[in-house]
Coordinates of C-alpha atoms in Angstrom, one line a residue:
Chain A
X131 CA 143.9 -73.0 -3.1
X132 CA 141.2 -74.9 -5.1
X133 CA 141.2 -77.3 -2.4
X134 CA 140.5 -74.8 0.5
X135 CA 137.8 -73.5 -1.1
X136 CA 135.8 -76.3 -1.5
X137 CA 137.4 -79.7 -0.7
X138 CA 134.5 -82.2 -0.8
X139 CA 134.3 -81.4 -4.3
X140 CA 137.8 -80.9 -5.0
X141 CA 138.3 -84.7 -3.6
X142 CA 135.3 -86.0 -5.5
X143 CA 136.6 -84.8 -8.9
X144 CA 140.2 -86.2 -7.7
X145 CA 138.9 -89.2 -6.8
X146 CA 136.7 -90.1 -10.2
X147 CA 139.8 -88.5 -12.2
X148 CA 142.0 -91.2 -10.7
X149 CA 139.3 -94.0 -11.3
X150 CA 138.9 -92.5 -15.1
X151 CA 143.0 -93.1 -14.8
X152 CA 143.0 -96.9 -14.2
X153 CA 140.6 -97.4 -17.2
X154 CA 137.5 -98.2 -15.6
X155 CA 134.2 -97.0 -17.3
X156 CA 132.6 -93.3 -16.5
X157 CA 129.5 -94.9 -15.3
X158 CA 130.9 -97.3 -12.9
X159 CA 133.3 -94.7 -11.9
X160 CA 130.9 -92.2 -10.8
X161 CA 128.7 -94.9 -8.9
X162 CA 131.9 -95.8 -7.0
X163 CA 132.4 -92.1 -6.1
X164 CA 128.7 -91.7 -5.6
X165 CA 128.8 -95.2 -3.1
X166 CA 131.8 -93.4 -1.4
X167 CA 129.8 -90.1 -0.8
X168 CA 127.1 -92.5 0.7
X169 CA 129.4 -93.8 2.8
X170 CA 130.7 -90.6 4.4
X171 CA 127.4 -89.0 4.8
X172 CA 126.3 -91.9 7.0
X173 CA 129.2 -92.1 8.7
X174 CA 129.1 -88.8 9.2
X175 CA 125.7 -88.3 10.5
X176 CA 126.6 -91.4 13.1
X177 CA 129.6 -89.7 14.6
X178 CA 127.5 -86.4 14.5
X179 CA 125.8 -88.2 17.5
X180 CA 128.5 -89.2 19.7
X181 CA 128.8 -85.0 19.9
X182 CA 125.0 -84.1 20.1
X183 CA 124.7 -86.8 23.3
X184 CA 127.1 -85.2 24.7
X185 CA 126.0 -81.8 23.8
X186 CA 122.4 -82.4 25.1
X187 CA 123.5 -83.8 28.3
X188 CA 125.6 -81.3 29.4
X189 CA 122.8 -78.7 28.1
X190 CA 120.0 -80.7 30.4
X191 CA 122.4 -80.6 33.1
X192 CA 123.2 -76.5 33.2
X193 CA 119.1 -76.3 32.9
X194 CA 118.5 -78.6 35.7
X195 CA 121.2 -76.3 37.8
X196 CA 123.7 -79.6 37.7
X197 CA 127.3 -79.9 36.3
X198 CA 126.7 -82.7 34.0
X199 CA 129.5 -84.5 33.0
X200 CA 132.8 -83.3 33.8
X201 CA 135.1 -85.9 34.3
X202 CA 136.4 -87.4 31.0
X203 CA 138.3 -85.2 28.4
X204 CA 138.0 -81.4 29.0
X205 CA 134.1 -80.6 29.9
X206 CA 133.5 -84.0 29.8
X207 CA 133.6 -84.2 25.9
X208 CA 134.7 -87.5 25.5
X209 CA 131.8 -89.2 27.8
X210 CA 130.1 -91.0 25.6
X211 CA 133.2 -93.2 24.4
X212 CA 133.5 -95.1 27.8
X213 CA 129.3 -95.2 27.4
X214 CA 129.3 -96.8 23.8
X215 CA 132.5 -99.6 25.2
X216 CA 130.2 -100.5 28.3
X217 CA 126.8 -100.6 26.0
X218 CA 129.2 -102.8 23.5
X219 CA 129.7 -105.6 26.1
X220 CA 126.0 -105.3 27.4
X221 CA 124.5 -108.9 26.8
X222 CA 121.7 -109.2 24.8
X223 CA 118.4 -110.2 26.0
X224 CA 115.6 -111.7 23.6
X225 CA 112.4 -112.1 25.4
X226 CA 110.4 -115.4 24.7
X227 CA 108.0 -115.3 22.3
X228 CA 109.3 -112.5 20.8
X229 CA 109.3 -112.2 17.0
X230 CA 113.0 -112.9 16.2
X231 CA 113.1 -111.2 12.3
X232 CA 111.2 -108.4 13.2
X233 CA 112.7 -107.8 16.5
X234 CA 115.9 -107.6 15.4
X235 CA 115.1 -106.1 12.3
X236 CA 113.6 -103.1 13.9
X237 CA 116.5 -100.6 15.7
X238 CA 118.2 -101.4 12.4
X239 CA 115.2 -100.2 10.6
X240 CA 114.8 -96.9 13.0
X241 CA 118.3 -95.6 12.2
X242 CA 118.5 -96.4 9.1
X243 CA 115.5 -94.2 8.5
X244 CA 117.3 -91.4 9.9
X245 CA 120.5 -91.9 8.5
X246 CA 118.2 -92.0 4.8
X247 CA 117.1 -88.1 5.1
X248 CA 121.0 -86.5 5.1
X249 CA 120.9 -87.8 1.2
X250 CA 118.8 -84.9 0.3
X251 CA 120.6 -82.4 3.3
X252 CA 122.3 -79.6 1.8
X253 CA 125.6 -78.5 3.4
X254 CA 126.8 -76.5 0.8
X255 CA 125.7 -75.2 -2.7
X256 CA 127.4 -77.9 -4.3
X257 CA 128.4 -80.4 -1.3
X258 CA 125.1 -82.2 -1.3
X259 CA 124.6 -85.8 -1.7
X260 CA 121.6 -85.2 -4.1
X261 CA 118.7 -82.9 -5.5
X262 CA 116.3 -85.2 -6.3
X263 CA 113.5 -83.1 -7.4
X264 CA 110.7 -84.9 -4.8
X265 CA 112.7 -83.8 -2.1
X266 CA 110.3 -82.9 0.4
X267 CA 108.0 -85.7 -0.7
X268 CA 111.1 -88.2 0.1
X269 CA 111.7 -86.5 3.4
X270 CA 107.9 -87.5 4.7
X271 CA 107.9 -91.2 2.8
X272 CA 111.4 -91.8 4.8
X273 CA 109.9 -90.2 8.2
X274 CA 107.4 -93.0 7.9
X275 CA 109.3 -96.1 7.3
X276 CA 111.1 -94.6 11.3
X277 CA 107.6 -94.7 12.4
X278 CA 107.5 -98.7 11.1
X279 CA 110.1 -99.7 12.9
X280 CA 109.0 -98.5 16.1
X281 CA 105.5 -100.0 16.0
X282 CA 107.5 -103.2 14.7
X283 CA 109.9 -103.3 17.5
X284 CA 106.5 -102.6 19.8
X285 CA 104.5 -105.4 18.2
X286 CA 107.5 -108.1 17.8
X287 CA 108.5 -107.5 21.9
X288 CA 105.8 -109.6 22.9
X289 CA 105.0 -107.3 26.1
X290 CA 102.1 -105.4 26.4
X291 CA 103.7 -102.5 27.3
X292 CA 105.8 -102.2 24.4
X293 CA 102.2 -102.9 22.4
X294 CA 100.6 -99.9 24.4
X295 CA 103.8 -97.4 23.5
X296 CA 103.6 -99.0 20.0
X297 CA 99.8 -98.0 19.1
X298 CA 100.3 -94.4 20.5
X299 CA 102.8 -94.3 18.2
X300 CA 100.2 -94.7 16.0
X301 CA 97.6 -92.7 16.8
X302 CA 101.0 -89.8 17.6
X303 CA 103.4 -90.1 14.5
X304 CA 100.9 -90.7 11.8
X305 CA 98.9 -88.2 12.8
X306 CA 101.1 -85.2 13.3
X307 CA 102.4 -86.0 9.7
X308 CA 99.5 -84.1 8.2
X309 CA 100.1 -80.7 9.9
X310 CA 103.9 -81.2 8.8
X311 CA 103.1 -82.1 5.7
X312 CA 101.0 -79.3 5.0
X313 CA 103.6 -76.6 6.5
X314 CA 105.6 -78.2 3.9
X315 CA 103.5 -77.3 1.4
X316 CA 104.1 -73.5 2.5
X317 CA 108.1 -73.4 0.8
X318 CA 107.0 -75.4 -1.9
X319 CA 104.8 -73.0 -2.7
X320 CA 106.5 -70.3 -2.0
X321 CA 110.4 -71.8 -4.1
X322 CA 108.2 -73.3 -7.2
X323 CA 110.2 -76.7 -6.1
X324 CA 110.5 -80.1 -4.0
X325 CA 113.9 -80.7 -4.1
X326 CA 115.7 -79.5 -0.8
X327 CA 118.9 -77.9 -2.7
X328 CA 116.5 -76.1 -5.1
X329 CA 114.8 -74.5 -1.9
X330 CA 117.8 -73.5 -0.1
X331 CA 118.7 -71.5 -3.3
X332 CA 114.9 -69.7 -4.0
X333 CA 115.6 -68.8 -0.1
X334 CA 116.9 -65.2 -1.4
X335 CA 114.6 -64.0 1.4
X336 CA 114.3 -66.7 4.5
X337 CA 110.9 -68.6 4.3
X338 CA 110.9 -67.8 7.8
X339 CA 110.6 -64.0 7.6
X340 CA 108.2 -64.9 5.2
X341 CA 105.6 -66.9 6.3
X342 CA 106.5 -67.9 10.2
X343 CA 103.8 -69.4 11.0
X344 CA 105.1 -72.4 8.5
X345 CA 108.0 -72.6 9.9
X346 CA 106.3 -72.9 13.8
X347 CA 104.1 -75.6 12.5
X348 CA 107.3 -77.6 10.9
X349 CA 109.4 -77.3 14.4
X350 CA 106.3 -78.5 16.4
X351 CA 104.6 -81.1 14.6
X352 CA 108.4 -82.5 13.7
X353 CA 109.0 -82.7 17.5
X354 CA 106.5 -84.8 17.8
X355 CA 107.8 -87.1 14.7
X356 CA 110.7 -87.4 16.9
X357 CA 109.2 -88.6 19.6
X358 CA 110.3 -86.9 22.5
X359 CA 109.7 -84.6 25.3
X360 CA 107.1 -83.0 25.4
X361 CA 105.6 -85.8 23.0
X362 CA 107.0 -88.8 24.2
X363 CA 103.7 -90.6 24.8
X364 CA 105.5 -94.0 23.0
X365 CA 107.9 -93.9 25.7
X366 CA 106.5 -92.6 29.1
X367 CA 108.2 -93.9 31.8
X368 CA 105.6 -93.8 34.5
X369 CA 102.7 -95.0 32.1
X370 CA 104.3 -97.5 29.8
X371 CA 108.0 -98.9 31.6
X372 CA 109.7 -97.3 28.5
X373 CA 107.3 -98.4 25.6
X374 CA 108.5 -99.5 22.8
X375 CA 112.1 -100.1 23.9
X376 CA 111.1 -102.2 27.2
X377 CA 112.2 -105.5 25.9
X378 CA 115.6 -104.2 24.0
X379 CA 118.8 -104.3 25.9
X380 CA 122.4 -104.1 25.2
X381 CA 123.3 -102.2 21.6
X382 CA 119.9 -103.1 20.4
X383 CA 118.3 -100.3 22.9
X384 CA 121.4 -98.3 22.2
X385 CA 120.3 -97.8 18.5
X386 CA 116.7 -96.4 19.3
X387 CA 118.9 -94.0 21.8
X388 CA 120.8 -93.3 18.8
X389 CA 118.1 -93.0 16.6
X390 CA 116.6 -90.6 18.6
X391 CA 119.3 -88.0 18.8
X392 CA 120.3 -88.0 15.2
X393 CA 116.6 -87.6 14.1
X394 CA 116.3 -84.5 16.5
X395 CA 119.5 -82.9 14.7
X396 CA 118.5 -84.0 11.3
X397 CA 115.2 -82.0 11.8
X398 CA 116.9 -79.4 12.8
X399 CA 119.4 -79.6 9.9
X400 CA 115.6 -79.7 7.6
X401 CA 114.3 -76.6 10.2
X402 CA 117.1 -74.5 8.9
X403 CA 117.5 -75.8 5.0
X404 CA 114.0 -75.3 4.4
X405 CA 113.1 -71.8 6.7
X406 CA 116.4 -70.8 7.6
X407 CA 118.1 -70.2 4.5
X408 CA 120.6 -73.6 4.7
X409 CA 124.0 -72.5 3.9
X410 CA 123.1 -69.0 2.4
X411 CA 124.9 -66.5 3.4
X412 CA 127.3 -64.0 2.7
X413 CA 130.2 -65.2 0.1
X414 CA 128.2 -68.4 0.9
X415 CA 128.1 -69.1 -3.3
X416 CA 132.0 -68.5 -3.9
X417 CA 133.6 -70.3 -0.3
X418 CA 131.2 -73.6 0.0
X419 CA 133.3 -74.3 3.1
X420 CA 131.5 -71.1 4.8
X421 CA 128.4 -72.2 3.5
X422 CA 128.6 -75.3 5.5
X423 CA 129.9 -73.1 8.6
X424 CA 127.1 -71.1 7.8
X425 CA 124.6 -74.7 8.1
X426 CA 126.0 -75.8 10.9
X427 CA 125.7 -72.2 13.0
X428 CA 121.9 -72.4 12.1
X429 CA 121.3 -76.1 12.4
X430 CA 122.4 -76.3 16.6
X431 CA 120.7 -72.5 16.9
X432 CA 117.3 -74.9 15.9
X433 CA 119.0 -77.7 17.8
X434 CA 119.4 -76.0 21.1
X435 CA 115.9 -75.2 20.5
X436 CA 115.0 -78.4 20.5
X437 CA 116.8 -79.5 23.4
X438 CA 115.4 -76.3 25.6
X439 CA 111.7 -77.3 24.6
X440 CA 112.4 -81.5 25.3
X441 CA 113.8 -79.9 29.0
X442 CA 111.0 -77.3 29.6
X443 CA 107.9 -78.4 28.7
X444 CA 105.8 -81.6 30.7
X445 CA 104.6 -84.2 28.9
X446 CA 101.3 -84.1 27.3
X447 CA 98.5 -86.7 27.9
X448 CA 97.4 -88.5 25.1
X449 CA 93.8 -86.7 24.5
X450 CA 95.7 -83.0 25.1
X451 CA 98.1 -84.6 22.7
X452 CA 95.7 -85.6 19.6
X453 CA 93.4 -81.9 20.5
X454 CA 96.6 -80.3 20.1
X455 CA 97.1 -81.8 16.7
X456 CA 93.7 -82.1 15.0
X457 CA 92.1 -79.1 16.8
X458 CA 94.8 -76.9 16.8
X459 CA 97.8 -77.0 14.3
X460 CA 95.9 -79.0 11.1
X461 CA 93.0 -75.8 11.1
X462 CA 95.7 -73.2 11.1
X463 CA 97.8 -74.9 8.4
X464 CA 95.2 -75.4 6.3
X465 CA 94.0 -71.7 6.7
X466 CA 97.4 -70.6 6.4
X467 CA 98.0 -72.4 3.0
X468 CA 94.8 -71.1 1.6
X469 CA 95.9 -67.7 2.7
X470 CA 99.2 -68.0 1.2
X471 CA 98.4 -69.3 -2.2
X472 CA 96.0 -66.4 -2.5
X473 CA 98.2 -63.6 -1.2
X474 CA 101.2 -65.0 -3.5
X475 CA 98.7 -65.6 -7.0
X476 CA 97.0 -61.9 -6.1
X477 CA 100.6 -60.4 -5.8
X478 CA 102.0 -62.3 -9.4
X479 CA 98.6 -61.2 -10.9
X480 CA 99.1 -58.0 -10.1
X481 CA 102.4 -57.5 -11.4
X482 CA 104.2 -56.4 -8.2
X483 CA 107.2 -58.5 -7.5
X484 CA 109.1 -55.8 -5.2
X485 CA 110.6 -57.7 -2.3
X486 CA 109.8 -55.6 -0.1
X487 CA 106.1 -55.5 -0.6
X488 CA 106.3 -59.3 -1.2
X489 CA 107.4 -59.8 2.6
X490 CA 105.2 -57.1 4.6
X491 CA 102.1 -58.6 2.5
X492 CA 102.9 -62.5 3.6
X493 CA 104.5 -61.1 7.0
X494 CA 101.4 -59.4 7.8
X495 CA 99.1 -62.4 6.6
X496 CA 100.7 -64.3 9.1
X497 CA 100.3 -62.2 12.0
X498 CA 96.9 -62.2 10.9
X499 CA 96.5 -65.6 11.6
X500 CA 98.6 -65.5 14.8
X501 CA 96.7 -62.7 16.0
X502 CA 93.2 -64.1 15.2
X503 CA 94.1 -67.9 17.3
X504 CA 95.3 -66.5 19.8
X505 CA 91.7 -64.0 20.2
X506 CA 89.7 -67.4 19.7
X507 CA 91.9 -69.0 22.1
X508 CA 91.2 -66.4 24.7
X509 CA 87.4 -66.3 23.8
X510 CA 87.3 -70.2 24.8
X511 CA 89.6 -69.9 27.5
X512 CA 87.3 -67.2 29.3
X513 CA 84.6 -69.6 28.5
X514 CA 85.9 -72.2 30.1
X515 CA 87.1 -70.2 33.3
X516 CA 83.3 -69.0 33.5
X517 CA 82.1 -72.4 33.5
X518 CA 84.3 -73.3 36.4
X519 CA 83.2 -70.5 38.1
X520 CA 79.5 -71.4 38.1
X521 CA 78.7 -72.6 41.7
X522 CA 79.3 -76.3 42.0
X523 CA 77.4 -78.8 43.3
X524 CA 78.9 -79.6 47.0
X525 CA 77.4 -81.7 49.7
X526 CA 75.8 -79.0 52.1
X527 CA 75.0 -80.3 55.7
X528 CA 70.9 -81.1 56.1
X529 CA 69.3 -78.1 57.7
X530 CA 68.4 -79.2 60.8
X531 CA 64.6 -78.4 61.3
X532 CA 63.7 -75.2 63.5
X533 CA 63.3 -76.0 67.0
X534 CA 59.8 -74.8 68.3
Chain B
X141 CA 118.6 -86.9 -12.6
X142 CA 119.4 -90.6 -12.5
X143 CA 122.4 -89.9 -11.3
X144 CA 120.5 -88.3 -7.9
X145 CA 118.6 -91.6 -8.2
X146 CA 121.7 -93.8 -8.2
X147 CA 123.2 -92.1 -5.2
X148 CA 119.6 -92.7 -3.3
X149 CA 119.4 -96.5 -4.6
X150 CA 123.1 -97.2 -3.4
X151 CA 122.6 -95.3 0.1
X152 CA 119.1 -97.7 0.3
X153 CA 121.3 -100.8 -0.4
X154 CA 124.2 -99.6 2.3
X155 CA 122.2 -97.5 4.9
X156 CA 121.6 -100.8 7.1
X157 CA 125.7 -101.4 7.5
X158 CA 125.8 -98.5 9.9
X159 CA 123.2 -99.7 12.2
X160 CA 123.7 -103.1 11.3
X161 CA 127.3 -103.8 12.0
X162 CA 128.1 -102.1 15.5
X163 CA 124.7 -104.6 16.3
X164 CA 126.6 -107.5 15.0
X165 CA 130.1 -106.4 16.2
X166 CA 128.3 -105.9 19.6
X167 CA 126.9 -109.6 19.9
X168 CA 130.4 -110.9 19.3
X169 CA 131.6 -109.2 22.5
X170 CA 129.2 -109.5 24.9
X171 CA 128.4 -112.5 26.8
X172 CA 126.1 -115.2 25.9
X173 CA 124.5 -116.4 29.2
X174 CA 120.5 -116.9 29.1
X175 CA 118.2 -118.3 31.6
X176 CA 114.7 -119.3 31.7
X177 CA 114.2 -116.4 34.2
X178 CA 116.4 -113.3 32.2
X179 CA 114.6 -114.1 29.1
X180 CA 110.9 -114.0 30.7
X181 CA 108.5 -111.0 29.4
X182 CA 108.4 -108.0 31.5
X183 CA 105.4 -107.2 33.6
X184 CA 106.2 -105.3 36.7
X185 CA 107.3 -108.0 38.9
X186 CA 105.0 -110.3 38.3
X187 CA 103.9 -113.1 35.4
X188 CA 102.7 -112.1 32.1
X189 CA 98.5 -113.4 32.1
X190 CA 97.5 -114.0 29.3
X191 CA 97.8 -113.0 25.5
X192 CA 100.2 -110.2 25.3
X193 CA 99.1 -109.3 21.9
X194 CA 95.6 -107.9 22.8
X195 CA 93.0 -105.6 21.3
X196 CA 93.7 -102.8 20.8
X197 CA 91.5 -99.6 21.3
X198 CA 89.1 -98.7 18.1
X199 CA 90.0 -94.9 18.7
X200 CA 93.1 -95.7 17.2
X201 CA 91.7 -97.4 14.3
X202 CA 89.7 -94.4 14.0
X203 CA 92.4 -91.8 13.9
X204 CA 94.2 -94.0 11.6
X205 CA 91.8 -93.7 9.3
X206 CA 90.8 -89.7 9.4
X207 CA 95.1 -89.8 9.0
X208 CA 94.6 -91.6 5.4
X209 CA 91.9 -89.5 4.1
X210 CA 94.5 -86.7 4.7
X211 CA 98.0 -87.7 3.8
X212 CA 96.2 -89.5 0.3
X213 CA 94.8 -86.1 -0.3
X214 CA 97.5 -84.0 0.6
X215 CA 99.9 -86.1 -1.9
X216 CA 98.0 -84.6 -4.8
X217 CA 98.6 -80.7 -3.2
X218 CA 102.2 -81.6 -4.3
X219 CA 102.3 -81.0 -7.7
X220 CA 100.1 -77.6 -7.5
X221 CA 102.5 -76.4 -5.7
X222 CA 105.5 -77.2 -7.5
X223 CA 103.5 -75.7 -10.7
X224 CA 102.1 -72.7 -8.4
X225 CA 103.5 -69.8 -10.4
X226 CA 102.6 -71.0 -14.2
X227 CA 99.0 -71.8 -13.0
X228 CA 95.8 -69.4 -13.7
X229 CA 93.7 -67.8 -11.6
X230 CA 91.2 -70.9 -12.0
X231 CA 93.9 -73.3 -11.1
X232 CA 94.7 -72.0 -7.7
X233 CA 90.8 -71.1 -6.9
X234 CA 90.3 -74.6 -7.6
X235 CA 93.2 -75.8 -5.3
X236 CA 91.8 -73.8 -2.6
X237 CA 87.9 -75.4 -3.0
X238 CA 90.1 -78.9 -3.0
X239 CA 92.0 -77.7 0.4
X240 CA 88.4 -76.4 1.8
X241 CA 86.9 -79.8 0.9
X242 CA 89.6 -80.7 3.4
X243 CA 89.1 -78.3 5.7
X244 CA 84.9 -79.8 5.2
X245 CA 86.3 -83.3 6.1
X246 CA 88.0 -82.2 9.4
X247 CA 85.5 -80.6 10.6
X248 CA 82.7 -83.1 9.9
X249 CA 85.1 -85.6 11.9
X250 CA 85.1 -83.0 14.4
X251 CA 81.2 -82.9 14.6
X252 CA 80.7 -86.9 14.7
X253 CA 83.2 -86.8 17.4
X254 CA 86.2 -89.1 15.5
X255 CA 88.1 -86.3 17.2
X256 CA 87.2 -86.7 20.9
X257 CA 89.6 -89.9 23.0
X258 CA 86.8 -91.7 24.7

């Protein structure tokens, strides 16, 4: 019974118990269990993938009106096992003059940046790898060191357009951190604390019912993190060859692939920790194992978000890119924070901590906002259709004199 | 809490197995058979001229830049945060003059055009 509740724990207790039984000491004991844990999670996350390729394929193909794959397994599922065996025996290519450490260093680098953030992922109130209490902080320091390896495996290709896709990764990554970080800011605010655990449990109302214009900033700047559709500028087929990855071939290539897909799920595992209440839930606190159904239901809802907007929306060019950053989503974030910190000290001070009030207050703040871009948005954009509908200046056909 | 640590500083010191080893495994299978032509740098069906590692653009430079003055500044919004609810009124008023300073920064960039892709 114990062990239907909640088996990850159950099996963790079991397993240091019968450690603590063949007299080895506590401390070791619990690293070995704790160097387990790490093991599952990242195995874990990596067969996560061999499901969400499939998963997005077949999701691109009903959007683009085809069948997707069909052929192997029942709707195709097990496709991307015959993939990964031909990628396997794909021969590996290393162009001259290419930086050999960093080269090959560099899809390694990329995963294991991903595979880094589902330490601090909650599945479960208690079947987490770990709380540290800098969470968040450790979410955007790991985000960067994925951003590394791509401009390493740009600059160490020796091809300049791998160099191009690596300095708009640059200019793209780095700076759509800032609006992230600061809609990041928003929860902490809100839960009094970093770690990610801690936040899933202050969630005793969703952060997105209360401030969702925090949680819009998170899902858009973090698509562009990612790096794809419609922000994959590093990659762009008819611009750059394929960017960063031109030079990699084989399994090499197949790990930025890889890459790729787990960090789109992994942010929308963080989308729904951090705004969408993680594993809270009805009964959620006394049967973990719903909590993590409850997780899982919420992370591919935000997943087959992602997958919709990748297939949707164009790509952006690079100026329409950085407006769309700087000009757009770092003002509101910053106006949102300051409106948020007031709203939230004004309510404490006050004395009112009814829920109720607390939500149509920070609700209606954020409508506010909403409401007043979208007015200076229109204001420009009649603007701008005014100025294209001054007359312009066209080649008009010489008067030919009057004949007298 | 150095327990959370330990499990962080163990997953650092085995994170690169799972990339690592399929990479490794990979090589092993698949065949070995180079020539001058397959290892030549990509260019569109033509030879690479030149340097391939050129100059690069100063807009980036620049954006890199405006980034730093942000995410160094944004690092010290952390802790006010976390501390939100046991702060005064004069602790959050000035954490709001220290987020309009930002706000300043942005747009004087935007006025000097830093902001503009030329």
């Amino acid at each position: 019974m114990e062990f239907l509740r909640d088996p990850i724990t159950f099996i963790g207790n079991w397993l240091e118990g019968l450690l603590l039984g063949w007299n080895i000491a506590p401390g070791v004991a619990s690293a070995l269990v704790q160097l387990l844990g790490a093991f599952v999670v990242g195995t874990f996350s990596l067969a996560l993938v061999i499901f969400t390729i499939w998963m997005e394929r077949k999701i691109y193909a009903r959007i683009q009106d085809r069948l997707g794959p069909n052929r192997v397994g029942p709707w195709g599922i097990f496709q991307t096992f015959p993939d990964m065996i031909k990628i396997f025996t794909k021969e590996y290519i290393t162009p001259d003059g290419a930086d050999k450490v960093v080269y090959n260093l560099a899809p390694i680098l990329t995963v294991s940046a991903v595979i880094l953030l589902w330490a601090v992922i909650p599945f479960a109130p208690k079947v987490v790898g770990t709380d540290v209490n800098v969470g968040v902080l450790y979410i955007v320091a790991i985000g960067a060191i994925g951003t590394l390896g791509i401009i390493m495996a740009g600059w160490s290709s020796n091809n300049k357009y791998a160099l191009f896709g690596a300095f708009r990764t640059v200019s793209q990554m780095v700076s759509y951190e800032v609006p992230m970080v600061l809609a990041l800011l928003v929860p902490v605010l809100l839960g009094h604390t970093m770690g990610i655990n801690s936040l899933v449990q202050a969630q005793s109302v969703w952060f997105v019912v209360l401030s969702p214009l925090a949680a819009l900033l998170f899902f858009l700047s973090s698509q562009a993190e990612i790096g794809r559709a419609p922000f994959d500028l590093l990659e762009a087929e008819s611009e750059l060859v394929a960017g960063y990855q031109t030079e990699y071939s084989g399994l090499k290539f197949g790990m930025f692939y890889v890459g790729e897909f787990l960090h789109a799920f992994t942010i929308s595992a963080l989308t729904a920790s951090i705004f969408l209440g993680g594993w809270r839930g009805p009964w959620a606190e006394q049967l973990p194992i719903l909590g993590v159904a409850y997780f899982f239901v919420k992370t591919f809802v935000v997943y087959f978000l992602v997958i919709v907007l990748r297939i949707t929306m164009p790509r952006l060019r690079i100026d329409q890119m950085l407006n769309f950053n700087w000009k757009f989503l770092t003002p509101i974030a910053l106006v949102l924070l300051i409106v948020t910190a007031l709203v939230e000290k004004i309510l404490q001070l006050l004395g009112q901590d009814s829920v109720l009030l607390r939500i149509s207050v920070h609700l209606g703040m954020n409508l506010l906002i909403i409401w007043g871009t979208v007015e200076i948005l229109r204001r420009m954009a009649r603007k701008e259709r005014q100025r294209v509908g001054e007359p312009r200046p066209v080649a008009i056909a010489p008067q030919t004199p009057a004949s007298d | 809490m150095l327990n959370d640590w330990l499990f962080i500083g163990l997953f650092f010191l085995i994170v690169a197995i799972f990339p690592g080893a399929p990479i490794l495994i990979a090589g092993l299978l698949a065949p070995k058979r180079t020539t001058p032509a397959k290892t030549q740098t990509y260019e569109c069906g033509m030879e690479t001229v030149g340097d391939t590692w050129i100059q690069f653009k100063v807009q980036y430079y620049v954006f890199a830049l405006t980034f730093l003055v942000f995410d160094v500044e944004l690092v010290f919004l952390f802790p006010w945060a976390v501390a939100f609810d046991k702060l005064p009124l004069v602790g959050v008023i000035s954490g709001i003059v220290f987020i309009l300073v930002l706000f300043g920064e942005l747009l004087a960039a935007w006025r000097k055009g830093v902001l503009e892709w030329v």
